[in-house]
mmCIF file of C-alpha atoms in Angstrom:
data_model
loop_
_atom_site.group_PDB
_atom_site.id
_atom_site.type_symbol
_atom_site.label_atom_id
_atom_site.label_comp_id
_atom_site.label_asym_id
_atom_site.label_seq_id
_atom_site.Cartn_x
_atom_site.Cartn_y
_atom_site.Cartn_z
ATOM 1 C CA MET A 28 -42.149 -67.832 -28.359
ATOM 2 C CA LYS A 29 -43.595 -64.945 -26.100
ATOM 3 C CA LYS A 30 -45.034 -63.436 -28.898
ATOM 4 C CA LEU A 31 -46.825 -66.841 -29.847
ATOM 5 C CA VAL A 32 -47.771 -67.092 -26.199
ATOM 6 C CA TYR A 33 -49.285 -63.664 -26.528
ATOM 7 C CA LEU A 34 -50.728 -64.185 -29.947
ATOM 8 C CA VAL A 35 -52.486 -67.644 -28.485
ATOM 9 C CA LEU A 36 -54.104 -65.531 -25.738
ATOM 10 C CA LEU A 37 -55.425 -62.620 -27.870
ATOM 11 C CA VAL A 38 -57.035 -65.220 -29.620
ATOM 12 C CA LEU A 39 -58.306 -66.971 -26.887
ATOM 13 C CA SER A 40 -59.767 -63.908 -25.346
ATOM 14 C CA GLY A 41 -60.942 -62.542 -28.574
ATOM 15 C CA THR A 42 -63.567 -65.895 -28.686
ATOM 16 C CA ALA A 43 -64.019 -65.664 -25.198
ATOM 17 C CA VAL A 44 -65.453 -62.100 -25.492
ATOM 18 C CA GLN A 45 -67.242 -62.761 -28.249
ATOM 19 C CA ALA A 46 -69.214 -65.674 -26.526
ATOM 20 C CA GLN A 47 -70.400 -63.438 -23.703
ATOM 21 C CA ASP A 48 -71.893 -61.182 -26.513
ATOM 22 C CA PHE A 49 -75.213 -63.126 -27.092
ATOM 23 C CA GLU A 50 -76.984 -64.866 -25.080
ATOM 24 C CA MET A 51 -77.960 -68.586 -25.949
ATOM 25 C CA ALA A 52 -79.994 -71.377 -24.539
ATOM 26 C CA ASP A 53 -76.893 -72.561 -22.326
ATOM 27 C CA VAL A 54 -79.373 -73.247 -19.384
ATOM 28 C CA MET A 55 -81.319 -75.500 -21.477
ATOM 29 C CA ARG A 56 -78.859 -77.405 -22.641
ATOM 30 C CA SER A 57 -76.707 -77.817 -18.856
ATOM 31 C CA ASN A 58 -79.810 -78.785 -17.123
ATOM 32 C CA GLY A 59 -80.353 -81.644 -20.124
ATOM 33 C CA GLN A 60 -84.127 -80.356 -21.075
ATOM 34 C CA ILE A 61 -82.610 -80.480 -24.855
ATOM 35 C CA TYR A 62 -82.678 -83.779 -24.630
ATOM 36 C CA VAL A 63 -86.425 -84.458 -23.989
ATOM 37 C CA VAL A 64 -86.898 -82.158 -26.978
ATOM 38 C CA VAL A 65 -84.163 -84.175 -28.914
ATOM 39 C CA ALA A 66 -85.548 -87.795 -28.095
ATOM 40 C CA ILE A 67 -89.174 -86.265 -29.222
ATOM 41 C CA ILE A 68 -88.315 -84.914 -32.238
ATOM 42 C CA LEU A 69 -86.634 -88.624 -33.042
ATOM 43 C CA ILE A 70 -89.770 -90.418 -32.119
ATOM 44 C CA VAL A 71 -91.219 -88.418 -34.590
ATOM 45 C CA LEU A 72 -89.041 -88.580 -37.508
ATOM 46 C CA CYS A 73 -88.897 -92.515 -36.874
ATOM 47 C CA GLY A 74 -92.144 -92.843 -37.191
ATOM 48 C CA LEU A 75 -92.444 -90.984 -40.345
ATOM 49 C CA PHE A 76 -89.726 -93.371 -41.393
ATOM 50 C CA ALA A 77 -91.684 -96.240 -40.769
ATOM 51 C CA PHE A 78 -94.412 -95.001 -42.202
ATOM 52 C CA LEU A 79 -92.496 -94.494 -45.656
ATOM 53 C CA PHE A 80 -91.455 -98.183 -44.999
ATOM 54 C CA MET A 81 -94.705 -99.527 -44.818
ATOM 55 C CA LEU A 82 -96.060 -97.037 -47.621
ATOM 56 C CA GLU A 83 -93.577 -99.032 -49.961
ATOM 57 C CA ARG A 84 -94.325 -102.251 -48.740
ATOM 58 C CA LYS A 85 -97.786 -101.627 -49.819
ATOM 59 C CA ILE A 86 -97.240 -100.533 -53.204
ATOM 60 C CA ARG A 87 -94.459 -103.551 -53.694
ATOM 61 C CA ARG A 88 -97.132 -105.898 -52.761
ATOM 62 C CA ILE A 89 -99.711 -104.453 -55.802
ATOM 63 C CA GLU A 90 -97.146 -103.910 -58.140
ATOM 64 C CA ASN A 91 -96.503 -108.113 -57.411
ATOM 65 C CA LYS A 92 -100.030 -108.571 -57.789
ATOM 66 C CA LEU A 93 -100.023 -106.693 -61.261
ATOM 67 C CA ASP A 94 -97.340 -108.286 -62.667
ATOM 68 C CA ASN A 95 -98.451 -112.200 -61.537
ATOM 69 C CA LYS A 96 -102.011 -111.223 -63.452
ATOM 70 C CA LYS A 97 -100.183 -110.586 -66.910
ATOM 71 C CA MET B 1 -84.068 -97.073 -57.153
ATOM 72 C CA LYS B 2 -85.569 -100.137 -55.391
ATOM 73 C CA LYS B 3 -82.356 -100.728 -53.403
ATOM 74 C CA LEU B 4 -82.271 -100.295 -49.334
ATOM 75 C CA TRP B 5 -78.785 -98.802 -48.996
ATOM 76 C CA TRP B 6 -79.786 -95.134 -49.768
ATOM 77 C CA LYS B 7 -82.730 -94.905 -47.920
ATOM 78 C CA ILE B 8 -81.043 -96.237 -44.700
ATOM 79 C CA LEU B 9 -78.418 -93.511 -45.516
ATOM 80 C CA ALA B 10 -81.219 -90.979 -45.635
ATOM 81 C CA ILE B 11 -82.202 -92.252 -42.303
ATOM 82 C CA VAL B 12 -78.910 -92.339 -40.638
ATOM 83 C CA LEU B 13 -78.069 -88.929 -41.999
ATOM 84 C CA LEU B 14 -81.414 -87.324 -41.020
ATOM 85 C CA VAL B 15 -81.470 -88.725 -37.505
ATOM 86 C CA TYR B 16 -77.996 -87.375 -37.208
ATOM 87 C CA VAL B 17 -78.777 -83.852 -38.565
ATOM 88 C CA HIS B 18 -81.707 -83.801 -35.818
ATOM 89 C CA ILE B 19 -79.429 -84.464 -33.127
ATOM 90 C CA GLY B 20 -76.487 -82.464 -33.921
ATOM 91 C CA GLY B 21 -78.670 -79.821 -35.219
ATOM 92 C CA LEU B 22 -79.932 -79.169 -31.829
ATOM 93 C CA LEU B 23 -77.392 -80.547 -29.785
ATOM 94 C CA PHE B 24 -73.897 -79.308 -31.329
ATOM 95 C CA ALA B 25 -72.709 -75.936 -30.635
ATOM 96 C CA VAL B 26 -73.165 -73.248 -32.994
ATOM 97 C CA PRO B 27 -71.800 -69.469 -33.388
ATOM 98 C CA ARG B 28 -73.066 -67.063 -30.955
ATOM 99 C CA LEU B 29 -74.710 -64.395 -33.496
ATOM 100 C CA ARG B 30 -77.507 -61.907 -32.694
ATOM 101 C CA ILE B 31 -79.992 -63.836 -34.094
ATOM 102 C CA HIS B 32 -79.155 -66.421 -31.042
ATOM 103 C CA GLU B 33 -80.053 -70.039 -31.297
ATOM 104 C CA THR B 34 -82.524 -69.448 -34.127
ATOM 105 C CA ILE B 35 -79.259 -70.404 -36.226
ATOM 106 C CA ARG B 36 -80.166 -73.690 -35.860
ATOM 107 C CA SER B 37 -82.764 -73.206 -38.430
ATOM 108 C CA LEU B 38 -80.315 -73.072 -41.042
ATOM 109 C CA TYR B 39 -80.114 -76.868 -40.521
ATOM 110 C CA PHE B 40 -83.549 -77.648 -41.399
ATOM 111 C CA HIS B 41 -84.733 -74.217 -43.450
ATOM 112 C CA VAL B 42 -81.890 -74.167 -45.882
ATOM 113 C CA PRO B 43 -81.972 -78.139 -46.948
ATOM 114 C CA MET B 44 -85.404 -77.371 -48.285
ATOM 115 C CA TRP B 45 -84.567 -75.042 -50.661
ATOM 116 C CA PHE B 46 -81.424 -77.409 -51.927
ATOM 117 C CA GLY B 47 -84.058 -79.910 -52.324
ATOM 118 C CA MET B 48 -86.487 -78.075 -54.327
ATOM 119 C CA THR B 49 -83.520 -77.114 -56.653
ATOM 120 C CA PHE B 50 -82.385 -80.740 -56.999
ATOM 121 C CA MET B 51 -86.017 -82.421 -57.577
ATOM 122 C CA PHE B 52 -86.305 -79.564 -60.213
ATOM 123 C CA LEU B 53 -83.369 -80.419 -61.509
ATOM 124 C CA ILE B 54 -84.046 -83.995 -62.005
ATOM 125 C CA SER B 55 -87.740 -83.092 -63.235
ATOM 126 C CA PHE B 56 -86.019 -80.783 -65.739
ATOM 127 C CA VAL B 57 -83.709 -83.709 -66.999
ATOM 128 C CA TYR B 58 -86.840 -85.755 -67.422
ATOM 129 C CA ALA B 59 -88.986 -83.518 -69.586
ATOM 130 C CA VAL B 60 -85.819 -82.928 -71.663
ATOM 131 C CA ARG B 61 -85.635 -86.727 -71.967
ATOM 132 C CA TYR B 62 -89.601 -87.077 -72.441
ATOM 133 C CA LEU B 63 -89.419 -84.804 -75.601
ATOM 134 C CA ARG B 64 -86.618 -87.305 -77.002
ATOM 135 C CA THR B 65 -88.081 -90.437 -76.179
ATOM 136 C CA SER B 66 -91.854 -89.608 -76.034
ATOM 137 C CA SER B 67 -92.391 -92.234 -73.150
ATOM 138 C CA LYS B 68 -94.779 -91.905 -70.594
ATOM 139 C CA GLU B 69 -92.751 -93.048 -67.749
ATOM 140 C CA ASP B 70 -90.454 -90.050 -68.459
ATOM 141 C CA ASP B 71 -93.342 -88.021 -68.367
ATOM 142 C CA ILE B 72 -94.426 -89.128 -64.955
ATOM 143 C CA ARG B 73 -91.193 -88.838 -63.486
ATOM 144 C CA SER B 74 -90.740 -85.369 -64.529
ATOM 145 C CA VAL B 75 -93.979 -84.616 -63.283
ATOM 146 C CA GLU B 76 -93.379 -86.088 -59.688
ATOM 147 C CA PHE B 77 -90.218 -84.586 -59.223
ATOM 148 C CA ALA B 78 -91.949 -81.837 -59.822
ATOM 149 C CA ASN B 79 -94.134 -82.273 -57.301
ATOM 150 C CA VAL B 80 -91.827 -83.106 -54.767
ATOM 151 C CA GLY B 81 -89.806 -80.270 -55.288
ATOM 152 C CA LEU B 82 -92.820 -77.988 -54.989
ATOM 153 C CA ALA B 83 -93.430 -79.533 -51.619
ATOM 154 C CA PHE B 84 -90.169 -78.902 -50.887
ATOM 155 C CA GLY B 85 -90.199 -75.194 -51.753
ATOM 156 C CA THR B 86 -93.559 -74.899 -49.773
ATOM 157 C CA LEU B 87 -91.816 -76.000 -46.648
ATOM 158 C CA GLY B 88 -88.630 -73.710 -47.225
ATOM 159 C CA MET B 89 -90.948 -70.813 -47.720
ATOM 160 C CA LEU B 90 -92.864 -71.554 -44.513
ATOM 161 C CA THR B 91 -90.005 -71.953 -42.553
ATOM 162 C CA GLY B 92 -88.291 -68.721 -43.965
ATOM 163 C CA MET B 93 -91.490 -67.104 -43.145
ATOM 164 C CA VAL B 94 -91.524 -68.142 -39.446
ATOM 165 C CA TRP B 95 -87.522 -67.542 -39.259
ATOM 166 C CA ALA B 96 -88.152 -64.321 -40.811
ATOM 167 C CA HIS B 97 -90.323 -63.237 -38.107
ATOM 168 C CA TYR B 98 -87.994 -63.884 -35.510
ATOM 169 C CA ALA B 99 -84.970 -62.389 -37.283
ATOM 170 C CA TRP B 100 -86.573 -59.433 -39.161
ATOM 171 C CA GLY B 101 -89.747 -58.962 -37.261
ATOM 172 C CA LEU B 102 -92.318 -59.913 -40.097
ATOM 173 C CA PHE B 103 -93.312 -63.196 -41.750
ATOM 174 C CA TRP B 104 -93.298 -61.233 -45.422
ATOM 175 C CA HIS B 105 -90.669 -58.352 -45.770
ATOM 176 C CA GLY B 106 -91.203 -57.946 -49.769
ATOM 177 C CA ASP B 107 -87.138 -59.118 -49.766
ATOM 178 C CA PRO B 108 -85.745 -59.885 -53.299
ATOM 179 C CA LYS B 109 -84.909 -63.205 -52.029
ATOM 180 C CA GLN B 110 -88.690 -63.897 -50.777
ATOM 181 C CA VAL B 111 -90.075 -62.487 -53.666
ATOM 182 C CA GLY B 112 -87.883 -64.611 -56.269
ATOM 183 C CA ALA B 113 -88.719 -67.633 -54.645
ATOM 184 C CA ALA B 114 -92.383 -67.197 -54.300
ATOM 185 C CA ILE B 115 -92.256 -66.075 -58.019
ATOM 186 C CA ALA B 116 -90.715 -69.592 -58.673
ATOM 187 C CA LEU B 117 -93.148 -71.601 -56.884
ATOM 188 C CA LEU B 118 -96.065 -69.859 -58.635
ATOM 189 C CA VAL B 119 -94.550 -71.251 -61.644
ATOM 190 C CA TYR B 120 -94.259 -74.527 -60.813
ATOM 191 C CA LEU B 121 -97.692 -74.197 -59.710
ATOM 192 C CA ALA B 122 -98.476 -73.185 -63.028
ATOM 193 C CA TYR B 123 -97.219 -76.098 -64.530
ATOM 194 C CA PHE B 124 -99.928 -78.381 -62.689
ATOM 195 C CA VAL B 125 -102.395 -75.920 -63.549
ATOM 196 C CA LEU B 126 -101.296 -76.477 -67.138
ATOM 197 C CA ARG B 127 -101.042 -80.070 -67.110
ATOM 198 C CA ALA B 128 -104.693 -80.063 -65.918
ATOM 199 C CA SER B 129 -106.211 -78.558 -68.602
ATOM 200 C CA PHE B 130 -105.312 -81.192 -71.351
ATOM 201 C CA GLU B 131 -107.357 -83.780 -72.005
ATOM 202 C CA ASN B 132 -105.164 -85.197 -74.574
ATOM 203 C CA GLN B 133 -102.635 -87.694 -72.355
ATOM 204 C CA GLU B 134 -99.692 -87.044 -75.231
ATOM 205 C CA GLN B 135 -100.406 -83.383 -75.939
ATOM 206 C CA ARG B 136 -100.187 -82.492 -72.125
ATOM 207 C CA ALA B 137 -97.131 -84.704 -71.985
ATOM 208 C CA ARG B 138 -95.210 -82.523 -74.624
ATOM 209 C CA LEU B 139 -96.415 -79.459 -73.781
ATOM 210 C CA SER B 140 -95.577 -79.492 -69.880
ATOM 211 C CA ALA B 141 -92.354 -80.939 -70.766
ATOM 212 C CA VAL B 142 -91.931 -77.783 -72.641
ATOM 213 C CA TYR B 143 -93.180 -75.770 -69.925
ATOM 214 C CA ASN B 144 -91.038 -77.283 -67.658
ATOM 215 C CA ILE B 145 -88.253 -76.263 -69.609
ATOM 216 C CA PHE B 146 -88.718 -72.775 -69.250
ATOM 217 C CA ALA B 147 -89.986 -73.253 -65.516
ATOM 218 C CA PHE B 148 -86.459 -74.514 -64.795
ATOM 219 C CA ALA B 149 -84.814 -71.678 -67.108
ATOM 220 C CA SER B 150 -86.854 -68.988 -64.895
ATOM 221 C CA LEU B 151 -85.918 -70.745 -61.716
ATOM 222 C CA ILE B 152 -82.116 -69.938 -62.236
ATOM 223 C CA PRO B 153 -82.331 -66.345 -62.646
ATOM 224 C CA LEU B 154 -85.439 -65.975 -60.001
ATOM 225 C CA ILE B 155 -83.496 -68.148 -57.206
ATOM 226 C CA PHE B 156 -79.620 -67.532 -57.851
ATOM 227 C CA ILE B 157 -79.282 -64.169 -60.015
ATOM 228 C CA ILE B 158 -81.410 -61.589 -59.376
ATOM 229 C CA PRO B 159 -81.747 -62.095 -55.293
ATOM 230 C CA ARG B 160 -78.098 -61.095 -55.724
ATOM 231 C CA LEU B 161 -78.414 -57.994 -57.567
ATOM 232 C CA TYR B 162 -80.610 -56.361 -54.823
ATOM 233 C CA SER B 163 -79.669 -55.349 -51.409
ATOM 234 C CA SER B 164 -81.658 -57.738 -48.815
ATOM 235 C CA MET B 165 -81.845 -58.750 -45.264
ATOM 236 C CA HIS B 166 -81.420 -62.594 -46.196
ATOM 237 C CA PRO B 167 -77.985 -63.390 -45.344
ATOM 238 C CA GLY B 168 -75.453 -64.273 -48.371
ATOM 239 C CA ASP B 169 -75.947 -60.697 -50.514
ATOM 240 C CA ASP B 170 -72.130 -61.503 -51.836
ATOM 241 C CA GLY B 171 -72.391 -64.893 -52.973
ATOM 242 C CA ASN B 172 -73.886 -67.536 -51.801
ATOM 243 C CA PRO B 173 -77.804 -66.728 -50.854
ATOM 244 C CA ALA B 174 -77.720 -69.616 -48.431
ATOM 245 C CA PHE B 175 -75.397 -69.155 -45.836
ATOM 246 C CA ASN B 176 -72.669 -67.305 -46.433
ATOM 247 C CA ALA B 177 -72.384 -65.219 -43.358
ATOM 248 C CA TYR B 178 -72.295 -68.158 -41.285
ATOM 249 C CA ASP B 179 -69.815 -70.627 -43.656
ATOM 250 C CA LEU B 180 -66.830 -69.651 -42.013
ATOM 251 C CA ASP B 181 -67.888 -71.985 -39.241
ATOM 252 C CA GLY B 182 -66.700 -75.362 -39.882
ATOM 253 C CA ARG B 183 -68.869 -76.647 -37.195
ATOM 254 C CA MET B 184 -72.217 -75.826 -38.888
ATOM 255 C CA ARG B 185 -70.741 -77.269 -42.310
ATOM 256 C CA LEU B 186 -70.414 -80.890 -40.524
ATOM 257 C CA VAL B 187 -74.422 -80.833 -39.931
ATOM 258 C CA PHE B 188 -75.222 -78.710 -42.937
ATOM 259 C CA TYR B 189 -73.839 -80.564 -45.767
ATOM 260 C CA PRO B 190 -75.321 -84.156 -44.121
ATOM 261 C CA ALA B 191 -78.671 -82.415 -44.118
ATOM 262 C CA VAL B 192 -78.532 -81.272 -47.270
ATOM 263 C CA ILE B 193 -77.760 -85.052 -48.742
ATOM 264 C CA GLY B 194 -80.141 -86.731 -45.948
ATOM 265 C CA TRP B 195 -83.039 -84.358 -47.622
ATOM 266 C CA PHE B 196 -82.070 -84.944 -51.052
ATOM 267 C CA PHE B 197 -82.086 -88.737 -50.545
ATOM 268 C CA MET B 198 -85.379 -88.158 -48.793
ATOM 269 C CA GLY B 199 -86.789 -86.519 -51.832
ATOM 270 C CA LEU B 200 -85.524 -89.507 -53.944
ATOM 271 C CA TRP B 201 -87.403 -91.672 -51.754
ATOM 272 C CA ILE B 202 -90.570 -90.265 -51.775
ATOM 273 C CA THR B 203 -90.572 -89.352 -55.426
ATOM 274 C CA SER B 204 -89.988 -93.026 -56.295
ATOM 275 C CA LEU B 205 -92.909 -93.881 -54.338
ATOM 276 C CA ARG B 206 -95.104 -91.571 -56.295
ATOM 277 C CA ILE B 207 -93.634 -92.493 -59.432
ATOM 278 C CA ARG B 208 -94.455 -96.592 -58.476
ATOM 279 C CA TYR B 209 -98.247 -95.832 -57.595
ATOM 280 C CA ARG B 210 -98.715 -93.759 -60.972
ATOM 281 C CA ASN B 211 -97.492 -96.605 -62.787
ATOM 282 C CA ILE B 212 -99.380 -99.035 -61.177
ATOM 283 C CA ASN B 213 -102.293 -96.558 -62.041
ATOM 284 C CA GLU B 214 -101.005 -96.513 -65.584
ATOM 285 C CA LYS B 215 -101.145 -100.534 -65.738
ATOM 286 C CA ILE B 216 -104.235 -100.916 -64.275
ATOM 287 C CA SER B 217 -105.964 -98.244 -66.701
ATOM 288 C CA GLU B 218 -104.155 -100.201 -69.715
ATOM 289 C CA THR B 219 -105.463 -103.435 -68.513
ATOM 290 C CA GLU B 220 -108.995 -101.969 -68.269
ATOM 291 C CA LEU B 221 -109.503 -100.696 -71.913
#
């Protein structure tokens, strides 16, 4: 049991040491700036999806027009 | 292809990927936060490969059926595949500039991908050089098969034979160094699927546009 505890501690300390190795944008995350970026990217993305849907609707209309002509 | 569900699936997956890709935890590596680029850069190459594969299948089918529709499908899948590949190249160069210091390193993986893109670019040049529709469709279908056959060694085999700064020398060229991390898979695989369906969607719109064009020119004749 003691061995197991040591093993767990060893693994945990290993990950903790590794976590300090490289600098990440933790501040940007903790103060919430990242949510602004995410929101803006999502708006652009949704705009593109809406654009694709509207384009598809236009194409469908022309298809129907052509089919009715025949 | 006109069904709605897979378009919704693509949208849901990509929205999830853009949230998760920016917010979820990633391993702390030497390249810092730029590891997140993997969620956006690598799916472009997956998308390209899938699109070129489908294009190849329709090229083979054209040679058996000689139907104009298969030719149109083959071209449009190649078109969207090339768009994916170009985006993969550009995003890769931006990332390389950060991680390796230069936009272009002549790295085996960069060069292989560039040659593959040029091979497919030549496919469109070849198509444009024919007046006769049937001749164009037949010869470009044959070329498409060769192009796909050259894509496999260029993207999947040759880069593995040479040492490279790009991750994954010992297996998958895309994400071997990081795929120990299950957290990244949770975003990466949805990204691949999402962009694949996105590619299908855009291609289907282009195919429908081309078919309308064909119908109009038929009625005019």
